[in-house]
Structure formats: structure tokens, C-alpha cells
PDB file of C-alpha atoms and ligand atoms in Angstrom:
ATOM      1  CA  UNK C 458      83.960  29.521 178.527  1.00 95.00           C
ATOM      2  CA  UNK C 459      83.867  27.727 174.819  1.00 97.00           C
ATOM      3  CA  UNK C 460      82.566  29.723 172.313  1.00 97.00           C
ATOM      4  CA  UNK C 461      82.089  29.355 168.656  1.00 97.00           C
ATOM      5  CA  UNK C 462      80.792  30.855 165.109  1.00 96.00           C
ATOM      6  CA  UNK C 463      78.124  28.504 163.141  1.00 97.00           C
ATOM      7  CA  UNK C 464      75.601  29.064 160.965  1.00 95.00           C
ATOM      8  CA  UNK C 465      72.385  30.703 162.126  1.00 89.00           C
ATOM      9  CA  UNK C 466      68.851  30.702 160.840  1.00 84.00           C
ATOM     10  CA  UNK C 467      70.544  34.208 158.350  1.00 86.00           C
ATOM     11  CA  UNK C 468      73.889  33.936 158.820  1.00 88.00           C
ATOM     12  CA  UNK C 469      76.961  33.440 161.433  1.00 92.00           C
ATOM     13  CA  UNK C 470      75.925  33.368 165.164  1.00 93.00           C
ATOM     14  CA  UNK C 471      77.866  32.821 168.252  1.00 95.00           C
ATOM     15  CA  UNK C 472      76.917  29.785 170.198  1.00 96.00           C
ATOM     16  CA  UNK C 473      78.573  28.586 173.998  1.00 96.00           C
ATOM     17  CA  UNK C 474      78.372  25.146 175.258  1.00 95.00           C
ATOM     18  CA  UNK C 475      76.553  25.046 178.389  1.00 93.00           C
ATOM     19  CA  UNK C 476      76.516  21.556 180.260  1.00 91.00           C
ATOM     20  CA  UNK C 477      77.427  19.691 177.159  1.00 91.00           C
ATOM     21  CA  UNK C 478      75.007  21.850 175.122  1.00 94.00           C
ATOM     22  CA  UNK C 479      75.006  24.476 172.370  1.00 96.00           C
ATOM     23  CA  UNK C 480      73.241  27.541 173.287  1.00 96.00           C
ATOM     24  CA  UNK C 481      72.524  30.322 171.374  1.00 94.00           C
ATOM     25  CA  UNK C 482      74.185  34.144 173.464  1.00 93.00           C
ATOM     26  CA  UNK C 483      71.688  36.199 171.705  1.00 90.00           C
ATOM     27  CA  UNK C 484      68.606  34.265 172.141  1.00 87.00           C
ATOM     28  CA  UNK C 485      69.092  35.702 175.595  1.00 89.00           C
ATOM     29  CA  UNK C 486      70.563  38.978 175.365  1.00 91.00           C
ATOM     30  CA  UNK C 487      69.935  40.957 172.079  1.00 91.00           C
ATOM     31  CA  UNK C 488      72.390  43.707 172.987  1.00 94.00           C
ATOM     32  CA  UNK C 489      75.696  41.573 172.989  1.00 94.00           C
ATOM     33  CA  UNK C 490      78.068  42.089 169.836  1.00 93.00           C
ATOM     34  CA  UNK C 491      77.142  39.570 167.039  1.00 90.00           C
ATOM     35  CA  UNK C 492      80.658  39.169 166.241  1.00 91.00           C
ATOM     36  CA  UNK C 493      83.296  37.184 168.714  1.00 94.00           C
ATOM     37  CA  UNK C 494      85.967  39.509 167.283  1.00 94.00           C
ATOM     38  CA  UNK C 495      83.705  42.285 169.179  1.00 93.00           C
ATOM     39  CA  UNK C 496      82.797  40.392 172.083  1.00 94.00           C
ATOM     40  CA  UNK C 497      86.958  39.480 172.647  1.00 93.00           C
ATOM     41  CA  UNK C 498      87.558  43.207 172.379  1.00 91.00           C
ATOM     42  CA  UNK C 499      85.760  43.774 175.266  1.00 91.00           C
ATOM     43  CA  UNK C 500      87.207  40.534 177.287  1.00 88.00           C
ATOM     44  CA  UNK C 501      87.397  39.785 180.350  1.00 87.00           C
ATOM     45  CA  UNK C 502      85.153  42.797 181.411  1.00 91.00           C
ATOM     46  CA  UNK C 503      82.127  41.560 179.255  1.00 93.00           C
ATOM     47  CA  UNK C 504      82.889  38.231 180.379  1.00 94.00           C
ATOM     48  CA  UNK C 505      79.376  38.373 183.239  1.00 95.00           C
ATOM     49  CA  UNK C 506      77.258  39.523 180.339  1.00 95.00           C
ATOM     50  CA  UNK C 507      78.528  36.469 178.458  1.00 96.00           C
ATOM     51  CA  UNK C 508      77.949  34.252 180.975  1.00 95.00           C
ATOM     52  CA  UNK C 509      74.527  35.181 181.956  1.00 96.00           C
ATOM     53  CA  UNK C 510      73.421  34.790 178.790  1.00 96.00           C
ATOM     54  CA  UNK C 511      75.228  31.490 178.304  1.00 95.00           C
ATOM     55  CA  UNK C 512      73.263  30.483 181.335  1.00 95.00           C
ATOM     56  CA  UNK C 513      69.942  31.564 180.333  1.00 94.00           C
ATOM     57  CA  UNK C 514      69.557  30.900 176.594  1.00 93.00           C
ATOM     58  CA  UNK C 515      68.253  27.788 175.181  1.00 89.00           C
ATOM     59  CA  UNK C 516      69.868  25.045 173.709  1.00 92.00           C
ATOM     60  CA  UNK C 517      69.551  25.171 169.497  1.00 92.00           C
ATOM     61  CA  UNK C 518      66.882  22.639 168.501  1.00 88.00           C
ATOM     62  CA  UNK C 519      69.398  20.561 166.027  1.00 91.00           C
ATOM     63  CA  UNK C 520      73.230  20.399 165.597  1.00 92.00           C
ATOM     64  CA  UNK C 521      75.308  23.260 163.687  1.00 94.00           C
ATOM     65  CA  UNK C 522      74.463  22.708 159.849  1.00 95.00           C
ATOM     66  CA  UNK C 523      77.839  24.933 159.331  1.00 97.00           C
ATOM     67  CA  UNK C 524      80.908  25.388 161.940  1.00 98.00           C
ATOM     68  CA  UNK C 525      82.987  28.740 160.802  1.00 98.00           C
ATOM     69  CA  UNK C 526      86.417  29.221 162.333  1.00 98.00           C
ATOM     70  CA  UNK C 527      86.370  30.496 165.779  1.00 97.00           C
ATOM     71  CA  UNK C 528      87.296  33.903 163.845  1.00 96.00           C
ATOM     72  CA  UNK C 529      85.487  33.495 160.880  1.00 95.00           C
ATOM     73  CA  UNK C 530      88.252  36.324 158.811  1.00 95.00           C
ATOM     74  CA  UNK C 531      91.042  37.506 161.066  1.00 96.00           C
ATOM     75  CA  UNK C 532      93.132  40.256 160.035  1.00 96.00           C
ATOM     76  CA  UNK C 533      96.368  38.475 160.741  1.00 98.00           C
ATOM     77  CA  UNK C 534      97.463  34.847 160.634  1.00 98.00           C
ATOM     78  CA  UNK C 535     100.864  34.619 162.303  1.00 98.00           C
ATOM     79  CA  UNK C 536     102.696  31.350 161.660  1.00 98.00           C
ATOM     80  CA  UNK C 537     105.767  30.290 163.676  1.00 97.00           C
ATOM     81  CA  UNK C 538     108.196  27.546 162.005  1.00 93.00           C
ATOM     82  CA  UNK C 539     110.314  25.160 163.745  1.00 91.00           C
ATOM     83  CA  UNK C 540     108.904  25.685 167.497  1.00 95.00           C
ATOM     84  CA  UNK C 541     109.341  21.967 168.662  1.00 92.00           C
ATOM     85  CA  UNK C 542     112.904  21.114 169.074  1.00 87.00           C
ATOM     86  CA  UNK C 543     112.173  17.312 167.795  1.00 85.00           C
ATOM     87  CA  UNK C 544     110.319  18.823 164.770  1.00 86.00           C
ATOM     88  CA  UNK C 545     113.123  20.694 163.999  1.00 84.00           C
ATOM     89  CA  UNK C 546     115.605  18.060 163.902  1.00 83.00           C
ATOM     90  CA  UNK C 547     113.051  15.785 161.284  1.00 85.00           C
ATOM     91  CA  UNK C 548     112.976  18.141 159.328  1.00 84.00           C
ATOM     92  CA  UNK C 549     116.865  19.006 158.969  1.00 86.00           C
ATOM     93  CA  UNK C 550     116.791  22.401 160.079  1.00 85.00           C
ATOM     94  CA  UNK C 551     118.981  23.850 163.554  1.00 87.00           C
ATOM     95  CA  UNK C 552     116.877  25.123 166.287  1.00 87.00           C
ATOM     96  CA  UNK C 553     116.213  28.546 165.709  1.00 90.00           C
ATOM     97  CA  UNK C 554     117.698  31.291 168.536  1.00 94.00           C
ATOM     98  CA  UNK C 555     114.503  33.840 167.605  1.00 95.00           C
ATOM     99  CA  UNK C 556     111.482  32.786 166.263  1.00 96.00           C
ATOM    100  CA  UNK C 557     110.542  32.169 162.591  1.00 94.00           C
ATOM    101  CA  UNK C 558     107.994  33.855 161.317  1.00 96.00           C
ATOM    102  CA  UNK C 559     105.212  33.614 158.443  1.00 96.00           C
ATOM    103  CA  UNK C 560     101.773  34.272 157.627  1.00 97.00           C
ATOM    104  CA  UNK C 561      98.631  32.646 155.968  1.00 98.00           C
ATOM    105  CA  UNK C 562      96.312  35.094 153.659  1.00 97.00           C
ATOM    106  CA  UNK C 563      92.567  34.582 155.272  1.00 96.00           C
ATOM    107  CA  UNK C 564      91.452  32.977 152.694  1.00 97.00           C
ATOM    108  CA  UNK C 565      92.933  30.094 153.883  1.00 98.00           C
ATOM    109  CA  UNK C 566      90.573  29.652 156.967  1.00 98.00           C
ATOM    110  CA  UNK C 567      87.674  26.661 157.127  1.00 98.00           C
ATOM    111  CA  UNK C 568      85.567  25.830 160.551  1.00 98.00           C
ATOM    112  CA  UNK C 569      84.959  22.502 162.024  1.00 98.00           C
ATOM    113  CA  UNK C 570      84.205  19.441 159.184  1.00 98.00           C
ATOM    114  CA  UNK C 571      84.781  21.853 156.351  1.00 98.00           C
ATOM    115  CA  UNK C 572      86.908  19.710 153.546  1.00 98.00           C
ATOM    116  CA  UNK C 573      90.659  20.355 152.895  1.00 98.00           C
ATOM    117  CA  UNK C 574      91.113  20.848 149.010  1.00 98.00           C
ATOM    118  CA  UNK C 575      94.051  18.995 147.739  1.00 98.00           C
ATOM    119  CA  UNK C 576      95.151  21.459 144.516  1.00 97.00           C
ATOM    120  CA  UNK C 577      96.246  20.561 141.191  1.00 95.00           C
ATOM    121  CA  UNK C 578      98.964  22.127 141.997  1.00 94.00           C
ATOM    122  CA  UNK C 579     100.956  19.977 144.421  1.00 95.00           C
ATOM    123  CA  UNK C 580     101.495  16.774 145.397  1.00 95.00           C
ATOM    124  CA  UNK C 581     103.051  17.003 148.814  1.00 97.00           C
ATOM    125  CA  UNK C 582     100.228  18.378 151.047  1.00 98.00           C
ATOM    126  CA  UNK C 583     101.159  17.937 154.622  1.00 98.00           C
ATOM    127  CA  UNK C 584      99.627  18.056 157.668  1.00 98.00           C
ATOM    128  CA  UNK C 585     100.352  20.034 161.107  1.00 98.00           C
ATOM    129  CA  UNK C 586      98.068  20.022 164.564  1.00 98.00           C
ATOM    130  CA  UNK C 587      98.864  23.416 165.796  1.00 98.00           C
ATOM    131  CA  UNK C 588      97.937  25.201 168.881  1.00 98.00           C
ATOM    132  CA  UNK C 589      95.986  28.279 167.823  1.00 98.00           C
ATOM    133  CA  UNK C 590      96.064  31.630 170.277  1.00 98.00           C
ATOM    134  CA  UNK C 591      93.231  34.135 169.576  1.00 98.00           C
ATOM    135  CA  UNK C 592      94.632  37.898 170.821  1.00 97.00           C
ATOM    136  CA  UNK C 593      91.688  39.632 172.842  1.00 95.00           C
ATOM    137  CA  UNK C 594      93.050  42.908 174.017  1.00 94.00           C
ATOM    138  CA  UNK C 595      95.726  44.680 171.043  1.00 95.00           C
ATOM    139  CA  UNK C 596      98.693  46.204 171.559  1.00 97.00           C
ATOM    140  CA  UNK C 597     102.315  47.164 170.217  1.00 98.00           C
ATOM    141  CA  UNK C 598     105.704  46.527 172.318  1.00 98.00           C
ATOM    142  CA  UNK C 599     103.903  44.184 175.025  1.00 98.00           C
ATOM    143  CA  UNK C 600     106.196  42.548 177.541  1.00 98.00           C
ATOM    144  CA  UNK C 601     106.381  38.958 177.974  1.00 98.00           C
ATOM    145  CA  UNK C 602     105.260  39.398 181.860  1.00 97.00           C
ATOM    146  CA  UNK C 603     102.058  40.869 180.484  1.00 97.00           C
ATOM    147  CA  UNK C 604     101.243  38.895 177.132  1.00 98.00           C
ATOM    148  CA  UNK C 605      99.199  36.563 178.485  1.00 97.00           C
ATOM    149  CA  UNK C 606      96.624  39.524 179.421  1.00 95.00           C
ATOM    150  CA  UNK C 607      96.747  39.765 175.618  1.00 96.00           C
ATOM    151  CA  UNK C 608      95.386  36.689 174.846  1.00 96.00           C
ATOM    152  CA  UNK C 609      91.659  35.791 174.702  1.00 96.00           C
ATOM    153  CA  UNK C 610      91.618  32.336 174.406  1.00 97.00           C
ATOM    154  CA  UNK C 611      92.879  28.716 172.384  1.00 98.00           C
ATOM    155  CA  UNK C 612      91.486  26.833 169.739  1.00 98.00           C
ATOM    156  CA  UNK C 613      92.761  23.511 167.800  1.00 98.00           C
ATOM    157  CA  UNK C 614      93.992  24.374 164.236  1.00 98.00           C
ATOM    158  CA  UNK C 615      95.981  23.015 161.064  1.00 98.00           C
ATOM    159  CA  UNK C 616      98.548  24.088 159.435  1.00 98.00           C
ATOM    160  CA  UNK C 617      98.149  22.093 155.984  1.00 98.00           C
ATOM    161  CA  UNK C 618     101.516  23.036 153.697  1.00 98.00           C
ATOM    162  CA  UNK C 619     102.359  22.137 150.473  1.00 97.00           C
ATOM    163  CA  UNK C 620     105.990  21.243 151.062  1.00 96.00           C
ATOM    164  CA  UNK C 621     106.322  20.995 146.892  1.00 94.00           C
ATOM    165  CA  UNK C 622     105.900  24.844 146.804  1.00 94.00           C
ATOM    166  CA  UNK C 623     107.728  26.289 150.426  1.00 92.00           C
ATOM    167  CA  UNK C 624     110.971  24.145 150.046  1.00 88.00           C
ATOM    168  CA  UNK C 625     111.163  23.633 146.233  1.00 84.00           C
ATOM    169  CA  UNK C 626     110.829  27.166 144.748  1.00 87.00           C
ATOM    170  CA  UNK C 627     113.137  29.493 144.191  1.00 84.00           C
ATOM    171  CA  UNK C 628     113.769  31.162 147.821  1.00 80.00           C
ATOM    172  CA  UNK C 629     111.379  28.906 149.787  1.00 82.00           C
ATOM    173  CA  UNK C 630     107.858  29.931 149.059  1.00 88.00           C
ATOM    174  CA  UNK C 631     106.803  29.704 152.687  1.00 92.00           C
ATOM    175  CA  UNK C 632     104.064  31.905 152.133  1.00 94.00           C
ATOM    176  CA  UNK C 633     102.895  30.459 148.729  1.00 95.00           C
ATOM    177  CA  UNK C 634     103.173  26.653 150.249  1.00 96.00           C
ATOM    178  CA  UNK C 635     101.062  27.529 153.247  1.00 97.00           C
ATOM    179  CA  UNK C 636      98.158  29.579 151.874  1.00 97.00           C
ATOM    180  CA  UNK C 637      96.387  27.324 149.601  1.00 97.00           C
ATOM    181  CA  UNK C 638      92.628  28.113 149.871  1.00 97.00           C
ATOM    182  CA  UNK C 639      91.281  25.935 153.123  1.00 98.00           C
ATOM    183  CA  UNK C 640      94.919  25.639 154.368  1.00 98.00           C
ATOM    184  CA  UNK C 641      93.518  27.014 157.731  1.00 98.00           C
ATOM    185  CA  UNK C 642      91.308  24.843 159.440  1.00 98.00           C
ATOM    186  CA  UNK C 643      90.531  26.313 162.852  1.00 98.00           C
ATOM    187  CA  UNK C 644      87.942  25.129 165.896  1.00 98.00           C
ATOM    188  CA  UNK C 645      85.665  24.148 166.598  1.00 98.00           C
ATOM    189  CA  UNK C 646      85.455  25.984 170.131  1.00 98.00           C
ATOM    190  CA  UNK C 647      87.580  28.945 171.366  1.00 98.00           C
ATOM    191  CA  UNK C 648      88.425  28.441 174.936  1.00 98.00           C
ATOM    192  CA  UNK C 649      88.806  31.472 176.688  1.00 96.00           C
ATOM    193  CA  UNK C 650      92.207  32.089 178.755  1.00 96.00           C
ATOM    194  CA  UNK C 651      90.702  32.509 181.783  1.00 94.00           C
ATOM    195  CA  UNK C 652      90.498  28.528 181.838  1.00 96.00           C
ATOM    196  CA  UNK C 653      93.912  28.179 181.673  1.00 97.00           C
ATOM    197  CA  UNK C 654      97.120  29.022 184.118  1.00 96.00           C
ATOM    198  CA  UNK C 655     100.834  29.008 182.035  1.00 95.00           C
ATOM    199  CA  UNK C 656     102.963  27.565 181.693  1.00 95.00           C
ATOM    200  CA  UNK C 657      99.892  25.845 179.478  1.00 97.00           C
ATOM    201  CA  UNK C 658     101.515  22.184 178.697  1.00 97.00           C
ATOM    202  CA  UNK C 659      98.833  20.549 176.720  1.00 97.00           C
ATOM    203  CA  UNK C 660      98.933  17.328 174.930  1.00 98.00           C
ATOM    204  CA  UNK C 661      98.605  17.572 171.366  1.00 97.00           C
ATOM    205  CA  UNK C 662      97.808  15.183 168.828  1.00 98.00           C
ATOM    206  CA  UNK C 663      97.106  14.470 164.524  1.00 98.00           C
ATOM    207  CA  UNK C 664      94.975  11.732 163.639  1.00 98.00           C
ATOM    208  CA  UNK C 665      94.915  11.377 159.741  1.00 98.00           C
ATOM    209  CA  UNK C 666      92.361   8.185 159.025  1.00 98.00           C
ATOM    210  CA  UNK C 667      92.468   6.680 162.664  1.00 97.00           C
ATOM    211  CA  UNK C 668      96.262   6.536 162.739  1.00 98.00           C
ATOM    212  CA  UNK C 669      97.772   8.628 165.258  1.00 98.00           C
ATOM    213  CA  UNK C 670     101.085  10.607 163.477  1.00 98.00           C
ATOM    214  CA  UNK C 671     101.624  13.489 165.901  1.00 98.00           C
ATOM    215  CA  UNK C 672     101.573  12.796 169.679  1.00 97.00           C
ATOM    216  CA  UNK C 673     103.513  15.404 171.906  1.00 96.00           C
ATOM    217  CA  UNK C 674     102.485  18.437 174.363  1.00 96.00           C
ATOM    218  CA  UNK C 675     102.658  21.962 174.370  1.00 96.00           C
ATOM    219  CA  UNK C 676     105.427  22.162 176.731  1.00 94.00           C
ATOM    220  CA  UNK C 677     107.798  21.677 174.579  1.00 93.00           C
ATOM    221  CA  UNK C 678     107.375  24.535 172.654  1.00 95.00           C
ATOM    222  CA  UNK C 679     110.921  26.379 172.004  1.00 96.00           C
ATOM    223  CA  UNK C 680     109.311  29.532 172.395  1.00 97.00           C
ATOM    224  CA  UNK C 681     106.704  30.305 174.753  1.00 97.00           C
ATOM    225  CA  UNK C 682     103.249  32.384 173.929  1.00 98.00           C
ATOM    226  CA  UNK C 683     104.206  35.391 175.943  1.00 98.00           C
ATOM    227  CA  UNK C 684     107.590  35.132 174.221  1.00 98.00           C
ATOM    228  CA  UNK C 685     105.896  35.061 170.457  1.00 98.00           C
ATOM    229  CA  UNK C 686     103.714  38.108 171.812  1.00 98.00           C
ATOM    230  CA  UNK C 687     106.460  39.752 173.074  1.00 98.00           C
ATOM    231  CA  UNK C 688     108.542  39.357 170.359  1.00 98.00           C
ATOM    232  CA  UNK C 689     105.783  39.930 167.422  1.00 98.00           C
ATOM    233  CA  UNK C 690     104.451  42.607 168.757  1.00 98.00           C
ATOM    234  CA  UNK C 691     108.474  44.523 168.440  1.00 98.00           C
ATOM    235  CA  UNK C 692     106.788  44.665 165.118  1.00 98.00           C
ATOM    236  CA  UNK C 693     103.518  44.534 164.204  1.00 98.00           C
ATOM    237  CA  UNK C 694     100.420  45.950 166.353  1.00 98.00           C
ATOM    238  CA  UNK C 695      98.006  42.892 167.306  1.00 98.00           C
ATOM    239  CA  UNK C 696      94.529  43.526 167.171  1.00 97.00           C
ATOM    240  CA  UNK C 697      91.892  41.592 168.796  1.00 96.00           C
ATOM    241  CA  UNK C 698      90.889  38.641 166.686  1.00 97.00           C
ATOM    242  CA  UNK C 699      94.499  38.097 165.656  1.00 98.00           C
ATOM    243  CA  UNK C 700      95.530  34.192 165.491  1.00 98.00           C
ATOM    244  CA  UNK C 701      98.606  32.967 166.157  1.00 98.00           C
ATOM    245  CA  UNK C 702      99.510  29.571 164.858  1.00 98.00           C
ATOM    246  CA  UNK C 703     102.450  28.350 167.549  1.00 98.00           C
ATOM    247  CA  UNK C 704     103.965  25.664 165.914  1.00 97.00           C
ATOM    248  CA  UNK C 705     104.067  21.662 165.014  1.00 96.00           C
ATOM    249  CA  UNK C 706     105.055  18.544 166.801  1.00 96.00           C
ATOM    250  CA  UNK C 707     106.932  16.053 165.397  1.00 95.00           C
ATOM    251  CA  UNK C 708     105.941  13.608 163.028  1.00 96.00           C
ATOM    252  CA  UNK C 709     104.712  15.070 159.813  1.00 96.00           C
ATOM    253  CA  UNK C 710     104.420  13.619 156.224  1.00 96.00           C
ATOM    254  CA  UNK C 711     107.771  14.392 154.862  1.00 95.00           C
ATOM    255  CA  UNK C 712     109.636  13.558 157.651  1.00 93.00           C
ATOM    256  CA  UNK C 713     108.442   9.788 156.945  1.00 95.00           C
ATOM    257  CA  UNK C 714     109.685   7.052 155.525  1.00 94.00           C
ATOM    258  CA  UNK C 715     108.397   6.556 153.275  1.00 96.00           C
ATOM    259  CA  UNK C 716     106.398  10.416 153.104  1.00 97.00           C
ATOM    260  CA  UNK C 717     102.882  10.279 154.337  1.00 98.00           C
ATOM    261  CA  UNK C 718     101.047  13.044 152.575  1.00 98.00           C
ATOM    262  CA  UNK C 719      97.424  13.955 152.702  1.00 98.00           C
ATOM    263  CA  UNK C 720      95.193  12.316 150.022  1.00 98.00           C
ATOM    264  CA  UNK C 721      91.542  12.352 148.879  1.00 97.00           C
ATOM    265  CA  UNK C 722      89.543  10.814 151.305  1.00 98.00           C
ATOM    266  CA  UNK C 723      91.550  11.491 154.461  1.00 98.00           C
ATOM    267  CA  UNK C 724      89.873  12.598 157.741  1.00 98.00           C
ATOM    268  CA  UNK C 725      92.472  15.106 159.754  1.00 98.00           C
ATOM    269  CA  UNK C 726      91.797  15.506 163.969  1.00 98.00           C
ATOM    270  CA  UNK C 727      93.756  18.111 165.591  1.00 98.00           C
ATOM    271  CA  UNK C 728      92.951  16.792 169.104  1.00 98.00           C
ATOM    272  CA  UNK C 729      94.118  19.421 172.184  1.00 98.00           C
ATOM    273  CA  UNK C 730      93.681  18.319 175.523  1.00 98.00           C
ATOM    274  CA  UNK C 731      91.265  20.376 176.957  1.00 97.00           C
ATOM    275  CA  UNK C 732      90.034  22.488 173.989  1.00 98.00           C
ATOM    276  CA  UNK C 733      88.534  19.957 171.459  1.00 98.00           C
ATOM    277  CA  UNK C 734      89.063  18.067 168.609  1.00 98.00           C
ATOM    278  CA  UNK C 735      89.100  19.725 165.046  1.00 98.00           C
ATOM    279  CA  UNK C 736      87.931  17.683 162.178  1.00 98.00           C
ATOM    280  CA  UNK C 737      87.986  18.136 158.687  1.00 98.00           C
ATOM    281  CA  UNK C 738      87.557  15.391 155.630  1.00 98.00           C
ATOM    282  CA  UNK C 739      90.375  15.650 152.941  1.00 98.00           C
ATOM    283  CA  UNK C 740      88.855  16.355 149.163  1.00 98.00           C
ATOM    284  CA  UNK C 741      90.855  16.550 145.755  1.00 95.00           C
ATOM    285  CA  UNK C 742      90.349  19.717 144.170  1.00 88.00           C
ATOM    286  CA  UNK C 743      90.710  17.770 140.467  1.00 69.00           C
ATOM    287  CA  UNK C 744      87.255  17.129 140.174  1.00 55.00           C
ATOM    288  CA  UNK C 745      86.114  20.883 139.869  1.00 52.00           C
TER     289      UNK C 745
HETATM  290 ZN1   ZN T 447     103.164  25.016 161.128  1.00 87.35          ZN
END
């Protein structure tokens, strides 16, 4: 199924697309959790419920005025670094022999055709298509042979960095560089995992202002999904709702010559074969 968060006549609603078309899951069945956190919590046994409504409700009577991320304000953004073995070579570093790991704070997350502020603050904003796993069911110490029960669907999403503040302060401010506000784009539809079969080996692709400047697929990931659950959750206890940003292709800004950064005016497109495209228009922050 593809399911999403936009805004409703008083506030965030979860819509499926049915034959092309938007519907609205609660016009049709009052009693199903009006969060998609809730309703993955519950996945894949809720799934009929779901689908019956998805099947009966109408279609909305105009487009989304408002696309949220699929998870509006997840608890935990997990980042991984240097996943794609070509990326890793741009950008200077070895390939890593266990994952590398960082985090967004949530207010970095914007839906579908939300704007990317450019801050005063840097100069180098980057850009990163990312595939984006959504954890349904939690869990602590989950094997890799069972992660992918874990996991409750994809979604398209964009890693935007500010290489000025992760590789030029003092330690690497990873964290810092990567958490500007609206540094999370995310959407527009989750696809749930029961649409997909691993390996999953999906071409992905950046568009910045019609030129394409990351082309590659999902197979070449260095570590696997179930791996990264596997090996995050040694750690930390996922929750449902939990996003997981895998990694980048090759081909971003400051691995060009000469550097192609983001500017005012930009449109980004995250494109994922089979999940969607994710769009969002690139705004300077100066004129606030
Ligand atoms: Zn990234």
C-alpha cells in the first residue's frame, strides 16, 4: 500500500492512493488510528482494516494543500555515512568495515514541496537522495535474518548537509552540518514492505533544476537494511516510526568540479524506483 500524512480539513490526516487516487482511510472507517506511527505499530495485522477502508473511501475533492513527512515527528533519525562504495571514494574517505552512524534532530523534517532553507550560516549546502526505511514493529538485539519483519515500509528522502559545518569544525560537526531546520525532506508516500522482496535493488536518482547529479541503485549499498537493523539495534531500541536514512550515491556537490551546491531557487527530486518522487523548491533563508 502507499500511504501518506497531509493536511486535513483540522489538521494531519492519513490518505492512500487507490487506482491513481488519494483517498481519505477515515472517511471510511472512523475507528482506525489517526496517526501512521499508530497504524505501523499494529502492521501487518491491521493491514485488512487498512485496506478495506482504502477500498471504500472516497477520493478527496482537490489535491493535498500540505504534504507532511510520511512520519510527520519521529523519535529517531538514524543517518548512515559512506554506504556506497563509489561515494566513498569522491569523497576521500576508505570504505568503512562497520557502519557510520549519525542522527538528525526532528526538527529537521519537511513533507513533499515544502522549501529547503538555505541558512546564513553556510555556504556549502549539499544535496543527498537517500533511501528512507520506516521501522513498524520495535525491538532491541534483532537479527539480521529477522530485520526485515522490522520494517514497515520505504519512502524517498534528503539528506541536505552543510559540508561548511560537518568537515570544517573542530571534530567534524556531523551532527551540527546535518540538522539545519528543513534538512529532512521525506515522502511523499510510504510504501509498505510488503511490496517489496530483498535483496531490494532500486534505482535511485537527484535531480537538482532538471539536471540529473545522482544516478545509481540500491544494490550497491555497503551495508544492507537488515545489516543496519541488526547492527543499530546492538544499541539503541527502535520504535515504530523510527527512520532510517541508508545512505548516498555518488555524485554530490562537493565532490564536483567545480562544487555544485544548492542555491536559491533550486528544485531537488529524490526519484526511487517504485516509491515516488520527492520534491522540494530550494529558498534562502536571508530574506527573513
Ligand atoms: Zn547522507
Amino acid at each position: 500500500m502507499r500511504l501518506a500524512t497531509v493536511e486535513g480539513p483540522t489538521g494531519p490526516i492519513i490518505i492512500a492512493e487507490r487506482d491513481g487516487q488519494l483517498v481519505h482511510l477515515h472517511d471510511a472507517d472512523t475507528r482506525l488510528p489517526r496517526s501512521l506511527v499508530d497504524i505501523l505499530a499494529a502492521w501487518p495485522d491491521i493491514r485488512p482494516e487498512v485496506e478495506q477502508a482504502a477500498q471504500r473511501a472516497a477520493p478527496l475533492h482537490a489535491p493535498p494543500v500540505r504534504w507532511y513527512a510520511p512520519i510527520p515527528s519521529p523519535q529517531k533519525i538514524i543517518c548512515i555515512g559512506l554506504n556506497y562504495a563509489d561515494h566513498a571514494a569522491e569523497t576521500g574517505a576508505s570504505i568503512p568495515e562497520e557502519p557510520v552512524v549519525f542522527c538528525k534532530f526532528a526538527t529537521t523534517v519537511i513533507g513533499h514541496l515544502e522549501p529547503i532553507e538555505l541558512p546564513r550560516e553556510s555556504r556549502q549546502v549539499d544535496y543527498e537522495a537517500e533511501l528512507v526505511v520506516v521501522i513498524g514493529k520495535g525491538g532491541r538485539h534483532i537479527r539480521a535474518e529477522d530485520a526485515w519483519n522490522h520494517v514497515a515500509g520505504l519512502t524517498c528522502g534528503h539528506d541536505v548537509s552543510a559540508r561548511d559545518w560537518q568537515k570544517g569544525k573542530p571534530g567534524g560537526q556531523w551532527l551540527l552540518g546535518k540538522s539545519f531546520d528543513t534538512f529532512a525532506p521525506m515522502g511523499p508516500f510510504l510504501v509498505t514492505a510488503d511490496e517489496f522482496t530483498p535483496p531490494i535493488e532500486l534505482d535511485i536518482r537527484m535531480t537538482v533544476s532538471g539536471q540529473v547529479l545522482q544516478d545509481s541503485n540500491t544494490r550497491q549499498l555497503i551495508f544492507t537494511i537488515e545489516e543496519l537493523i541488526a547492527y543499530l539495534s546492538q544499541v539503541v531500541t527502535l520504535r515504530p516510526g523510527d527512520v532510517l536514512f541508508t545512505g548516498t550515491p555518488p555524485g554530490v556537490g562537493m565532490a564536483r568540479k567545480p562544487p555544485r551546491f544548492l542555491k536559491a531557487g533550486d528544485v531537488a527530486q529524490v526519484s526511487i524506483e517504485r516509491i515516488g518522487t520527492l520534491e522540494n523548491p530550494v529558498i534562502s533563508a536571508d530574506n527573513d
